[in-house]
Amino acid sequence: MRPSSVEEAIRLLGAHDGARALAGGQTLVNVMKARAASPDVLVDLNRLEELRAISVSGDTLRLGAMATYTQIMASSEVDVSRPILAEVAAQIADVQVRNRGTIGGNVCSNDPTNHLPPLLVALGASMTIRAAAGERTVPAEEFFLGVYMTVVGEGELLLSVSVPAAANAADGFSSITIGRDGTCLANAAASMAGDSVRIALGCVDAVPVLLTPTSGDENSVRQAVEEAALDPPSDVHASAEYRRHLAGICAVRAVEQARERGK
Ligand SMILES: Cc1cc2nc3c(=O)[nH]c(=O)nc-3n(C[C@H](O)[C@H](O)[C@H](O)COP(=O)(O)OP(=O)(O)OC[C@H]3O[C@@H](n4cnc5c(N)ncnc54)[C@H](O)[C@@H]3O)c2cc1C
């Protein structure tokens, strides 16, 4: 089904049990091809231009859920207010995925190896979700519930992601991937403002792990990672122990990058 307004999309999602929103299709279509999901109804969001807008209002950068990675990379609003978003979007997979994949799909699928969930947690983003009953805004650290699970429920639509606009923000991101553009084995995003340091680790738990070390020096960062007592998954690509080790390295690198930028 191809709604022509957000209201119609929400009505369709609410009217059909198990209906799923279709954004860039870069995860959902693959999941359907593998028969891991077979929704009876797809609600295609691709005609909803209002969900693609990227704007700055006051000290908030707002990214519509259907903004693609390519759009984010080319956006002057992003470049002026939070350029780390464009930098990280440019690291996702290949040009085809970047042309179709959306920020909304990235966070709603909550694959723990995705780039954007930890980044948005570190930046203190918030997500605006609408259902027939009304709208709510949820901080990024409460948005992710588990592997492929978020607070977006049946009949609900993620409308936008808001990020504090801070041109002089000191942000960093570091990942270790399988091959040059491959899936992350570990990643970390960091954001520093004055004495406050926020680090979010990806790939080591079902949801991004938020750390707030007392300072950005290497010992404090390593200690914070240690104290998080991470219990990451083991798979053919990396053992739990190796992922834990990589998480520490990514955290230190992300903070170093942020600190350099803050000088
Ligand atoms: C080869 C390949 C490599 C990849 N590598 C990476 C990588 O390294 N890093 C990375 O971060 N990602 C990677 N991805 C995933 C990619 O970023 C996807 O684009 C993303 O995870 C999903 O975005 P989408 O717009 O394609 O969403 P879709 O696949 O259309 O949807 C994904 C899920 O989100 C739901 N959804 C989407 N939008 C909304 C909304 N507005 N409201 C409510 N629910 C919604 C859908 O119902 C579905 O359940 C890769 C994908 C491929 C195919």
PDB file of C-alpha atoms and ligand atoms in Angstrom:
ATOM      1  CA  MET A   1       0.000   0.000   0.000  1.00  0.00           C
ATOM      2  CA  ARG A   2       1.296   3.442  -0.910  1.00  0.00           C
ATOM      3  CA  PRO A   3      -0.186   6.120   1.351  1.00  0.00           C
ATOM      4  CA  SER A   4       0.076   9.732   0.283  1.00  0.00           C
ATOM      5  CA  SER A   5       0.110  11.241   3.771  1.00  0.00           C
ATOM      6  CA  VAL A   6       1.539  10.422   7.181  1.00  0.00           C
ATOM      7  CA  GLU A   7      -2.000  10.218   8.585  1.00  0.00           C
ATOM      8  CA  GLU A   8      -2.967   7.654   5.964  1.00  0.00           C
ATOM      9  CA  ALA A   9       0.201   5.624   6.651  1.00  0.00           C
ATOM     10  CA  ILE A  10      -0.622   5.494  10.372  1.00  0.00           C
ATOM     11  CA  ARG A  11      -4.206   4.540   9.631  1.00  0.00           C
ATOM     12  CA  LEU A  12      -3.066   1.679   7.374  1.00  0.00           C
ATOM     13  CA  LEU A  13      -0.477   0.454   9.893  1.00  0.00           C
ATOM     14  CA  GLY A  14      -3.156   0.425  12.596  1.00  0.00           C
ATOM     15  CA  ALA A  15      -5.810  -1.210  10.410  1.00  0.00           C
ATOM     16  CA  HIS A  16      -3.842  -4.333   9.413  1.00  0.00           C
ATOM     17  CA  ASP A  17      -2.419  -6.784  11.960  1.00  0.00           C
ATOM     18  CA  GLY A  18       1.349  -7.186  11.527  1.00  0.00           C
ATOM     19  CA  ALA A  19       1.570  -4.492   8.819  1.00  0.00           C
ATOM     20  CA  ARG A  20       5.125  -3.207   8.386  1.00  0.00           C
ATOM     21  CA  ALA A  21       6.421   0.124   7.186  1.00  0.00           C
ATOM     22  CA  LEU A  22       8.688  -0.075   4.134  1.00  0.00           C
ATOM     23  CA  ALA A  23      11.420   2.575   4.031  1.00  0.00           C
ATOM     24  CA  GLY A  24      14.570   1.938   1.949  1.00  0.00           C
ATOM     25  CA  GLY A  25      13.934  -1.819   1.991  1.00  0.00           C
ATOM     26  CA  GLN A  26      17.658  -2.508   2.497  1.00  0.00           C
ATOM     27  CA  THR A  27      16.963  -4.630   5.569  1.00  0.00           C
ATOM     28  CA  LEU A  28      13.277  -5.497   5.277  1.00  0.00           C
ATOM     29  CA  VAL A  29      13.369  -6.796   1.702  1.00  0.00           C
ATOM     30  CA  ASN A  30      16.390  -8.982   2.501  1.00  0.00           C
ATOM     31  CA  VAL A  31      14.646 -10.323   5.604  1.00  0.00           C
ATOM     32  CA  MET A  32      11.574 -11.112   3.472  1.00  0.00           C
ATOM     33  CA  LYS A  33      13.712 -12.765   0.785  1.00  0.00           C
ATOM     34  CA  ALA A  34      15.185 -14.998   3.493  1.00  0.00           C
ATOM     35  CA  ARG A  35      11.613 -15.760   4.645  1.00  0.00           C
ATOM     36  CA  ALA A  36      12.499 -14.563   8.142  1.00  0.00           C
ATOM     37  CA  ALA A  37       9.470 -12.248   7.958  1.00  0.00           C
ATOM     38  CA  SER A  38       6.435 -12.307   5.686  1.00  0.00           C
ATOM     39  CA  PRO A  39       4.204  -9.379   6.540  1.00  0.00           C
ATOM     40  CA  ASP A  40       0.769  -9.532   4.873  1.00  0.00           C
ATOM     41  CA  VAL A  41       0.771  -5.779   4.330  1.00  0.00           C
ATOM     42  CA  LEU A  42       3.623  -3.381   3.549  1.00  0.00           C
ATOM     43  CA  VAL A  43       2.992   0.323   3.980  1.00  0.00           C
ATOM     44  CA  ASP A  44       5.409   2.002   1.573  1.00  0.00           C
ATOM     45  CA  LEU A  45       6.621   5.348   2.961  1.00  0.00           C
ATOM     46  CA  ASN A  46       8.471   6.379  -0.195  1.00  0.00           C
ATOM     47  CA  ARG A  47       5.884   8.897  -1.398  1.00  0.00           C
ATOM     48  CA  LEU A  48       5.903  10.784   1.895  1.00  0.00           C
ATOM     49  CA  GLU A  49       8.207  13.689   1.023  1.00  0.00           C
ATOM     50  CA  GLU A  50       7.409  15.318   4.373  1.00  0.00           C
ATOM     51  CA  LEU A  51       9.344  12.492   6.051  1.00  0.00           C
ATOM     52  CA  ARG A  52      12.481  13.267   4.014  1.00  0.00           C
ATOM     53  CA  ALA A  53      13.003  16.826   5.232  1.00  0.00           C
ATOM     54  CA  ILE A  54      16.165  17.852   7.087  1.00  0.00           C
ATOM     55  CA  SER A  55      15.900  21.171   8.917  1.00  0.00           C
ATOM     56  CA  VAL A  56      17.374  23.224  11.719  1.00  0.00           C
ATOM     57  CA  SER A  57      15.129  25.045  14.136  1.00  0.00           C
ATOM     58  CA  GLY A  58      16.778  26.942  16.971  1.00  0.00           C
ATOM     59  CA  ASP A  59      19.311  24.566  18.479  1.00  0.00           C
ATOM     60  CA  THR A  60      17.801  21.376  17.067  1.00  0.00           C
ATOM     61  CA  LEU A  61      18.656  19.524  13.877  1.00  0.00           C
ATOM     62  CA  ARG A  62      15.663  17.503  12.735  1.00  0.00           C
ATOM     63  CA  LEU A  63      16.057  14.623  10.302  1.00  0.00           C
ATOM     64  CA  GLY A  64      12.917  13.138   8.783  1.00  0.00           C
ATOM     65  CA  ALA A  65      12.754   9.361   9.205  1.00  0.00           C
ATOM     66  CA  MET A  66      12.939   8.880   5.406  1.00  0.00           C
ATOM     67  CA  ALA A  67      16.111  10.951   4.964  1.00  0.00           C
ATOM     68  CA  THR A  68      18.576   8.676   3.165  1.00  0.00           C
ATOM     69  CA  TYR A  69      22.261   8.359   4.054  1.00  0.00           C
ATOM     70  CA  THR A  70      23.115  10.066   0.727  1.00  0.00           C
ATOM     71  CA  GLN A  71      20.809  12.965   1.600  1.00  0.00           C
ATOM     72  CA  ILE A  72      22.405  13.253   5.062  1.00  0.00           C
ATOM     73  CA  MET A  73      25.887  13.262   3.481  1.00  0.00           C
ATOM     74  CA  ALA A  74      24.878  16.085   1.110  1.00  0.00           C
ATOM     75  CA  SER A  75      22.905  18.168   3.608  1.00  0.00           C
ATOM     76  CA  SER A  76      24.244  21.647   4.370  1.00  0.00           C
ATOM     77  CA  GLU A  77      22.117  21.657   7.562  1.00  0.00           C
ATOM     78  CA  VAL A  78      23.932  18.541   8.780  1.00  0.00           C
ATOM     79  CA  ASP A  79      27.296  19.931   7.686  1.00  0.00           C
ATOM     80  CA  VAL A  80      26.736  23.147   9.594  1.00  0.00           C
ATOM     81  CA  SER A  81      25.186  21.711  12.738  1.00  0.00           C
ATOM     82  CA  ARG A  82      26.386  18.124  13.356  1.00  0.00           C
ATOM     83  CA  PRO A  83      28.786  16.954  10.610  1.00  0.00           C
ATOM     84  CA  ILE A  84      29.583  13.640  12.345  1.00  0.00           C
ATOM     85  CA  LEU A  85      26.214  12.379  11.057  1.00  0.00           C
ATOM     86  CA  ALA A  86      27.363  12.823   7.448  1.00  0.00           C
ATOM     87  CA  GLU A  87      30.762  11.313   8.172  1.00  0.00           C
ATOM     88  CA  VAL A  88      29.251   8.185   9.665  1.00  0.00           C
ATOM     89  CA  ALA A  89      26.515   7.901   7.013  1.00  0.00           C
ATOM     90  CA  ALA A  90      29.331   7.860   4.420  1.00  0.00           C
ATOM     91  CA  GLN A  91      30.837   4.799   6.128  1.00  0.00           C
ATOM     92  CA  ILE A  92      27.706   2.666   5.765  1.00  0.00           C
ATOM     93  CA  ALA A  93      28.028  -0.183   3.243  1.00  0.00           C
ATOM     94  CA  ASP A  94      28.052   0.832  -0.434  1.00  0.00           C
ATOM     95  CA  VAL A  95      26.569   3.530  -2.634  1.00  0.00           C
ATOM     96  CA  GLN A  96      23.444   1.519  -3.424  1.00  0.00           C
ATOM     97  CA  VAL A  97      22.644   0.979   0.256  1.00  0.00           C
ATOM     98  CA  ARG A  98      23.404   4.653   0.989  1.00  0.00           C
ATOM     99  CA  ASN A  99      21.094   5.814  -1.797  1.00  0.00           C
ATOM    100  CA  ARG A 100      18.138   3.809  -0.507  1.00  0.00           C
ATOM    101  CA  GLY A 101      18.746   3.263   3.239  1.00  0.00           C
ATOM    102  CA  THR A 102      17.176   5.740   5.648  1.00  0.00           C
ATOM    103  CA  ILE A 103      17.944   6.980   9.139  1.00  0.00           C
ATOM    104  CA  GLY A 104      14.489   5.793  10.247  1.00  0.00           C
ATOM    105  CA  GLY A 105      14.987   2.290   8.863  1.00  0.00           C
ATOM    106  CA  ASN A 106      18.451   2.122  10.399  1.00  0.00           C
ATOM    107  CA  VAL A 107      17.229   2.830  13.910  1.00  0.00           C
ATOM    108  CA  CYS A 108      13.906   0.966  13.632  1.00  0.00           C
ATOM    109  CA  SER A 109      15.644  -2.227  12.491  1.00  0.00           C
ATOM    110  CA  ASN A 110      18.097  -1.917  15.433  1.00  0.00           C
ATOM    111  CA  ASP A 111      20.564  -4.405  14.094  1.00  0.00           C
ATOM    112  CA  PRO A 112      23.199  -4.213  16.874  1.00  0.00           C
ATOM    113  CA  THR A 113      25.946  -3.933  14.225  1.00  0.00           C
ATOM    114  CA  ASN A 114      24.385  -0.841  12.611  1.00  0.00           C
ATOM    115  CA  HIS A 115      26.290   2.439  12.671  1.00  0.00           C
ATOM    116  CA  LEU A 116      23.583   4.890  13.694  1.00  0.00           C
ATOM    117  CA  PRO A 117      22.139   3.558  16.996  1.00  0.00           C
ATOM    118  CA  PRO A 118      25.344   4.143  19.036  1.00  0.00           C
ATOM    119  CA  LEU A 119      26.013   7.438  17.274  1.00  0.00           C
ATOM    120  CA  LEU A 120      22.540   8.790  18.074  1.00  0.00           C
ATOM    121  CA  VAL A 121      22.782   7.663  21.707  1.00  0.00           C
ATOM    122  CA  ALA A 122      26.159   9.413  22.098  1.00  0.00           C
ATOM    123  CA  LEU A 123      24.799  12.615  20.534  1.00  0.00           C
ATOM    124  CA  GLY A 124      21.809  12.694  22.895  1.00  0.00           C
ATOM    125  CA  ALA A 125      19.284  12.406  20.049  1.00  0.00           C
ATOM    126  CA  SER A 126      15.560  11.872  20.486  1.00  0.00           C
ATOM    127  CA  MET A 127      12.994  10.098  18.329  1.00  0.00           C
ATOM    128  CA  THR A 128       9.494  11.362  17.570  1.00  0.00           C
ATOM    129  CA  ILE A 129       6.915   8.631  17.067  1.00  0.00           C
ATOM    130  CA  ARG A 130       3.304   9.050  16.004  1.00  0.00           C
ATOM    131  CA  ALA A 131       0.306   6.745  16.419  1.00  0.00           C
ATOM    132  CA  ALA A 132      -3.397   7.377  15.855  1.00  0.00           C
ATOM    133  CA  ALA A 133      -3.659   8.380  19.524  1.00  0.00           C
ATOM    134  CA  GLY A 134      -0.954  11.060  19.298  1.00  0.00           C
ATOM    135  CA  GLU A 135       2.746  11.800  19.249  1.00  0.00           C
ATOM    136  CA  ARG A 136       5.537  11.097  21.733  1.00  0.00           C
ATOM    137  CA  THR A 137       9.251  11.819  21.859  1.00  0.00           C
ATOM    138  CA  VAL A 138      11.674   9.287  23.304  1.00  0.00           C
ATOM    139  CA  PRO A 139      15.377   9.805  24.129  1.00  0.00           C
ATOM    140  CA  ALA A 140      17.673   7.612  22.017  1.00  0.00           C
ATOM    141  CA  GLU A 141      18.918   5.736  25.067  1.00  0.00           C
ATOM    142  CA  GLU A 142      15.347   4.537  25.749  1.00  0.00           C
ATOM    143  CA  PHE A 143      14.423   3.910  22.106  1.00  0.00           C
ATOM    144  CA  PHE A 144      16.315   0.625  21.571  1.00  0.00           C
ATOM    145  CA  LEU A 145      14.859  -2.377  23.411  1.00  0.00           C
ATOM    146  CA  GLY A 146      16.634  -5.424  22.007  1.00  0.00           C
ATOM    147  CA  VAL A 147      17.937  -7.057  18.848  1.00  0.00           C
ATOM    148  CA  TYR A 148      15.624  -5.804  16.057  1.00  0.00           C
ATOM    149  CA  MET A 149      13.313  -4.314  18.716  1.00  0.00           C
ATOM    150  CA  THR A 150      12.546  -0.697  19.538  1.00  0.00           C
ATOM    151  CA  VAL A 151       9.797   1.190  21.333  1.00  0.00           C
ATOM    152  CA  VAL A 152       8.004   1.760  17.994  1.00  0.00           C
ATOM    153  CA  GLY A 153       4.958  -0.463  18.388  1.00  0.00           C
ATOM    154  CA  GLU A 154       2.291  -1.831  16.061  1.00  0.00           C
ATOM    155  CA  GLY A 155       0.420   0.945  14.322  1.00  0.00           C
ATOM    156  CA  GLU A 156       3.161   3.488  15.074  1.00  0.00           C
ATOM    157  CA  LEU A 157       5.456   5.387  12.750  1.00  0.00           C
ATOM    158  CA  LEU A 158       8.802   6.993  13.481  1.00  0.00           C
ATOM    159  CA  LEU A 159       8.500  10.523  12.130  1.00  0.00           C
ATOM    160  CA  SER A 160      11.892  12.057  12.819  1.00  0.00           C
ATOM    161  CA  VAL A 161      15.144  12.016  14.721  1.00  0.00           C
ATOM    162  CA  SER A 162      16.225  15.224  16.485  1.00  0.00           C
ATOM    163  CA  VAL A 163      19.819  15.951  17.394  1.00  0.00           C
ATOM    164  CA  PRO A 164      21.144  18.951  19.341  1.00  0.00           C
ATOM    165  CA  ALA A 165      22.668  21.276  16.745  1.00  0.00           C
ATOM    166  CA  ALA A 166      26.139  22.153  17.928  1.00  0.00           C
ATOM    167  CA  ALA A 167      28.465  23.243  15.175  1.00  0.00           C
ATOM    168  CA  ASN A 168      31.392  23.221  17.586  1.00  0.00           C
ATOM    169  CA  ALA A 169      30.453  19.870  19.136  1.00  0.00           C
ATOM    170  CA  ALA A 170      33.378  17.566  19.566  1.00  0.00           C
ATOM    171  CA  ASP A 171      32.201  14.231  18.223  1.00  0.00           C
ATOM    172  CA  GLY A 172      34.049  11.115  17.123  1.00  0.00           C
ATOM    173  CA  PHE A 173      33.300   7.682  15.704  1.00  0.00           C
ATOM    174  CA  SER A 174      35.448   4.610  15.342  1.00  0.00           C
ATOM    175  CA  SER A 175      34.653   1.178  13.991  1.00  0.00           C
ATOM    176  CA  ILE A 176      36.392  -2.037  13.101  1.00  0.00           C
ATOM    177  CA  THR A 177      34.677  -3.722  10.203  1.00  0.00           C
ATOM    178  CA  ILE A 178      34.804  -6.990   8.303  1.00  0.00           C
ATOM    179  CA  GLY A 179      36.595  -5.774   5.187  1.00  0.00           C
ATOM    180  CA  ARG A 180      36.670  -2.145   4.133  1.00  0.00           C
ATOM    181  CA  ASP A 181      32.931  -1.375   3.955  1.00  0.00           C
ATOM    182  CA  GLY A 182      31.641  -4.411   5.787  1.00  0.00           C
ATOM    183  CA  THR A 183      29.629  -5.054   8.911  1.00  0.00           C
ATOM    184  CA  CYS A 184      31.023  -3.644  12.155  1.00  0.00           C
ATOM    185  CA  LEU A 185      32.671  -6.072  14.569  1.00  0.00           C
ATOM    186  CA  ALA A 186      32.755  -3.250  17.109  1.00  0.00           C
ATOM    187  CA  ASN A 187      32.057   0.448  16.982  1.00  0.00           C
ATOM    188  CA  ALA A 188      31.931   3.417  19.316  1.00  0.00           C
ATOM    189  CA  ALA A 189      30.692   6.991  19.115  1.00  0.00           C
ATOM    190  CA  ALA A 190      31.814   9.756  21.456  1.00  0.00           C
ATOM    191  CA  SER A 191      30.614  13.249  22.156  1.00  0.00           C
ATOM    192  CA  MET A 192      32.435  15.719  24.427  1.00  0.00           C
ATOM    193  CA  ALA A 193      31.099  19.019  25.730  1.00  0.00           C
ATOM    194  CA  GLY A 194      33.080  20.716  28.492  1.00  0.00           C
ATOM    195  CA  ASP A 195      33.686  18.099  31.174  1.00  0.00           C
ATOM    196  CA  SER A 196      30.937  15.824  29.968  1.00  0.00           C
ATOM    197  CA  VAL A 197      31.882  12.766  27.898  1.00  0.00           C
ATOM    198  CA  ARG A 198      29.319  10.421  26.399  1.00  0.00           C
ATOM    199  CA  ILE A 199      30.422   7.224  24.694  1.00  0.00           C
ATOM    200  CA  ALA A 200      28.068   4.688  23.140  1.00  0.00           C
ATOM    201  CA  LEU A 201      29.374   1.265  22.189  1.00  0.00           C
ATOM    202  CA  GLY A 202      27.803  -0.805  19.403  1.00  0.00           C
ATOM    203  CA  CYS A 203      27.980  -4.545  18.556  1.00  0.00           C
ATOM    204  CA  VAL A 204      28.624  -5.609  22.169  1.00  0.00           C
ATOM    205  CA  ASP A 205      25.042  -5.887  23.414  1.00  0.00           C
ATOM    206  CA  ALA A 206      21.517  -5.959  21.997  1.00  0.00           C
ATOM    207  CA  VAL A 207      21.314  -2.180  22.414  1.00  0.00           C
ATOM    208  CA  PRO A 208      23.974   0.543  22.430  1.00  0.00           C
ATOM    209  CA  VAL A 209      25.863   0.669  25.739  1.00  0.00           C
ATOM    210  CA  LEU A 210      26.113   4.229  27.071  1.00  0.00           C
ATOM    211  CA  LEU A 211      29.182   5.127  29.129  1.00  0.00           C
ATOM    212  CA  THR A 212      29.813   8.415  30.898  1.00  0.00           C
ATOM    213  CA  PRO A 213      33.439   8.315  32.082  1.00  0.00           C
ATOM    214  CA  THR A 214      34.611  10.948  34.533  1.00  0.00           C
ATOM    215  CA  SER A 215      36.913  12.388  31.865  1.00  0.00           C
ATOM    216  CA  GLY A 216      38.106  11.762  28.326  1.00  0.00           C
ATOM    217  CA  ASP A 217      41.600  10.635  29.218  1.00  0.00           C
ATOM    218  CA  GLU A 218      42.518   7.167  28.040  1.00  0.00           C
ATOM    219  CA  ASN A 219      42.616   5.591  31.503  1.00  0.00           C
ATOM    220  CA  SER A 220      39.139   6.848  32.398  1.00  0.00           C
ATOM    221  CA  VAL A 221      37.743   5.622  29.086  1.00  0.00           C
ATOM    222  CA  ARG A 222      39.344   2.194  29.458  1.00  0.00           C
ATOM    223  CA  GLN A 223      38.106   1.981  33.054  1.00  0.00           C
ATOM    224  CA  ALA A 224      34.555   2.851  31.990  1.00  0.00           C
ATOM    225  CA  VAL A 225      34.635   0.103  29.338  1.00  0.00           C
ATOM    226  CA  GLU A 226      36.022  -2.334  31.905  1.00  0.00           C
ATOM    227  CA  GLU A 227      33.339  -1.442  34.472  1.00  0.00           C
ATOM    228  CA  ALA A 228      30.590  -1.961  31.887  1.00  0.00           C
ATOM    229  CA  ALA A 229      31.343  -5.720  32.235  1.00  0.00           C
ATOM    230  CA  LEU A 230      30.467  -6.263  28.579  1.00  0.00           C
ATOM    231  CA  ASP A 231      29.199  -9.671  27.538  1.00  0.00           C
ATOM    232  CA  PRO A 232      29.278  -9.441  23.729  1.00  0.00           C
ATOM    233  CA  PRO A 233      28.239 -12.233  21.376  1.00  0.00           C
ATOM    234  CA  SER A 234      30.726 -14.730  19.941  1.00  0.00           C
ATOM    235  CA  ASP A 235      30.408 -15.680  16.281  1.00  0.00           C
ATOM    236  CA  VAL A 236      32.450 -16.804  13.286  1.00  0.00           C
ATOM    237  CA  HIS A 237      33.896 -13.298  12.922  1.00  0.00           C
ATOM    238  CA  ALA A 238      35.002 -12.599  16.480  1.00  0.00           C
ATOM    239  CA  SER A 239      34.974 -14.200  19.900  1.00  0.00           C
ATOM    240  CA  ALA A 240      33.332 -12.388  22.805  1.00  0.00           C
ATOM    241  CA  GLU A 241      36.748 -11.696  24.286  1.00  0.00           C
ATOM    242  CA  TYR A 242      38.063 -10.190  21.034  1.00  0.00           C
ATOM    243  CA  ARG A 243      34.935  -8.008  20.645  1.00  0.00           C
ATOM    244  CA  ARG A 244      35.362  -6.777  24.230  1.00  0.00           C
ATOM    245  CA  HIS A 245      38.962  -5.872  23.400  1.00  0.00           C
ATOM    246  CA  LEU A 246      37.888  -4.070  20.194  1.00  0.00           C
ATOM    247  CA  ALA A 247      35.208  -2.155  22.093  1.00  0.00           C
ATOM    248  CA  GLY A 248      37.908  -0.629  24.314  1.00  0.00           C
ATOM    249  CA  ILE A 249      40.017   0.310  21.289  1.00  0.00           C
ATOM    250  CA  CYS A 250      37.075   1.895  19.453  1.00  0.00           C
ATOM    251  CA  ALA A 251      36.040   3.843  22.563  1.00  0.00           C
ATOM    252  CA  VAL A 252      39.534   5.292  23.026  1.00  0.00           C
ATOM    253  CA  ARG A 253      39.820   6.182  19.309  1.00  0.00           C
ATOM    254  CA  ALA A 254      36.372   7.811  19.193  1.00  0.00           C
ATOM    255  CA  VAL A 255      37.177   9.966  22.223  1.00  0.00           C
ATOM    256  CA  GLU A 256      40.605  10.888  20.794  1.00  0.00           C
ATOM    257  CA  GLN A 257      38.949  11.982  17.564  1.00  0.00           C
ATOM    258  CA  ALA A 258      36.393  14.026  19.481  1.00  0.00           C
ATOM    259  CA  ARG A 259      39.093  15.635  21.619  1.00  0.00           C
ATOM    260  CA  GLU A 260      41.181  16.583  18.568  1.00  0.00           C
ATOM    261  CA  ARG A 261      38.139  18.222  17.014  1.00  0.00           C
ATOM    262  CA  GLY A 262      37.345  20.107  20.182  1.00  0.00           C
ATOM    263  CA  LYS A 263      40.760  21.833  20.242  1.00  0.00           C
TER     264      LYS A 263
HETATM  265  C1  LIG B   1      24.697  -5.155   1.879  1.00  0.00           C
HETATM  266  C2  LIG B   1      24.241  -4.339   3.070  1.00  0.00           C
HETATM  267  C3  LIG B   1      25.189  -3.888   3.972  1.00  0.00           C
HETATM  268  C4  LIG B   1      24.789  -3.117   5.071  1.00  0.00           C
HETATM  269  N1  LIG B   1      25.738  -2.655   5.948  1.00  0.00           N
HETATM  270  C5  LIG B   1      25.374  -1.816   6.945  1.00  0.00           C
HETATM  271  C6  LIG B   1      26.337  -1.242   7.820  1.00  0.00           C
HETATM  272  O1  LIG B   1      27.536  -1.496   7.721  1.00  0.00           O
HETATM  273  N2  LIG B   1      25.903  -0.387   8.779  1.00  0.00           N
HETATM  274  C7  LIG B   1      24.588  -0.053   8.922  1.00  0.00           C
HETATM  275  O2  LIG B   1      24.273   0.752   9.797  1.00  0.00           O
HETATM  276  N3  LIG B   1      23.650  -0.588   8.122  1.00  0.00           N
HETATM  277  C8  LIG B   1      24.008  -1.458   7.147  1.00  0.00           C
HETATM  278  N4  LIG B   1      23.047  -2.015   6.330  1.00  0.00           N
HETATM  279  C9  LIG B   1      21.625  -1.801   6.648  1.00  0.00           C
HETATM  280  C10 LIG B   1      21.144  -0.543   5.975  1.00  0.00           C
HETATM  281  O3  LIG B   1      21.733   0.573   6.614  1.00  0.00           O
HETATM  282  C11 LIG B   1      19.623  -0.416   6.003  1.00  0.00           C
HETATM  283  O4  LIG B   1      19.361   0.634   5.146  1.00  0.00           O
HETATM  284  C12 LIG B   1      18.976  -0.085   7.315  1.00  0.00           C
HETATM  285  O5  LIG B   1      19.307  -0.960   8.342  1.00  0.00           O
HETATM  286  C13 LIG B   1      17.465  -0.100   7.163  1.00  0.00           C
HETATM  287  O6  LIG B   1      17.037   1.059   6.541  1.00  0.00           O
HETATM  288  P1  LIG B   1      15.953   1.037   5.403  1.00  0.00           P
HETATM  289  O7  LIG B   1      15.581   2.447   5.154  1.00  0.00           O
HETATM  290  O8  LIG B   1      16.471   0.257   4.256  1.00  0.00           O
HETATM  291  O9  LIG B   1      14.732   0.322   6.147  1.00  0.00           O
HETATM  292  P2  LIG B   1      13.790  -0.908   5.737  1.00  0.00           P
HETATM  293  O10 LIG B   1      14.614  -2.080   5.380  1.00  0.00           O
HETATM  294  O11 LIG B   1      12.769  -0.471   4.775  1.00  0.00           O
HETATM  295  O12 LIG B   1      13.077  -1.140   7.157  1.00  0.00           O
HETATM  296  C14 LIG B   1      13.770  -1.702   8.238  1.00  0.00           C
HETATM  297  C15 LIG B   1      12.791  -1.887   9.419  1.00  0.00           C
HETATM  298  O13 LIG B   1      12.444  -0.628   9.978  1.00  0.00           O
HETATM  299  C16 LIG B   1      11.032  -0.419   9.915  1.00  0.00           C
HETATM  300  N5  LIG B   1      10.840   0.993   9.597  1.00  0.00           N
HETATM  301  C17 LIG B   1      11.488   1.699   8.652  1.00  0.00           C
HETATM  302  N6  LIG B   1      11.137   2.997   8.700  1.00  0.00           N
HETATM  303  C18 LIG B   1      10.232   3.105   9.697  1.00  0.00           C
HETATM  304  C19 LIG B   1       9.500   4.217  10.240  1.00  0.00           C
HETATM  305  N7  LIG B   1       9.638   5.465   9.769  1.00  0.00           N
HETATM  306  N8  LIG B   1       8.661   3.980  11.272  1.00  0.00           N
HETATM  307  C20 LIG B   1       8.515   2.716  11.785  1.00  0.00           C
HETATM  308  N9  LIG B   1       9.198   1.650  11.305  1.00  0.00           N
HETATM  309  C21 LIG B   1      10.038   1.836  10.277  1.00  0.00           C
HETATM  310  C22 LIG B   1      10.523  -1.381   8.842  1.00  0.00           C
HETATM  311  O14 LIG B   1       9.168  -1.754   9.048  1.00  0.00           O
HETATM  312  C23 LIG B   1      11.481  -2.546   9.031  1.00  0.00           C
HETATM  313  O15 LIG B   1      11.042  -3.358  10.101  1.00  0.00           O
HETATM  314  C24 LIG B   1      23.415  -2.795   5.245  1.00  0.00           C
HETATM  315  C25 LIG B   1      22.457  -3.258   4.326  1.00  0.00           C
HETATM  316  C26 LIG B   1      22.869  -4.030   3.239  1.00  0.00           C
HETATM  317  C27 LIG B   1      21.833  -4.502   2.240  1.00  0.00           C
END
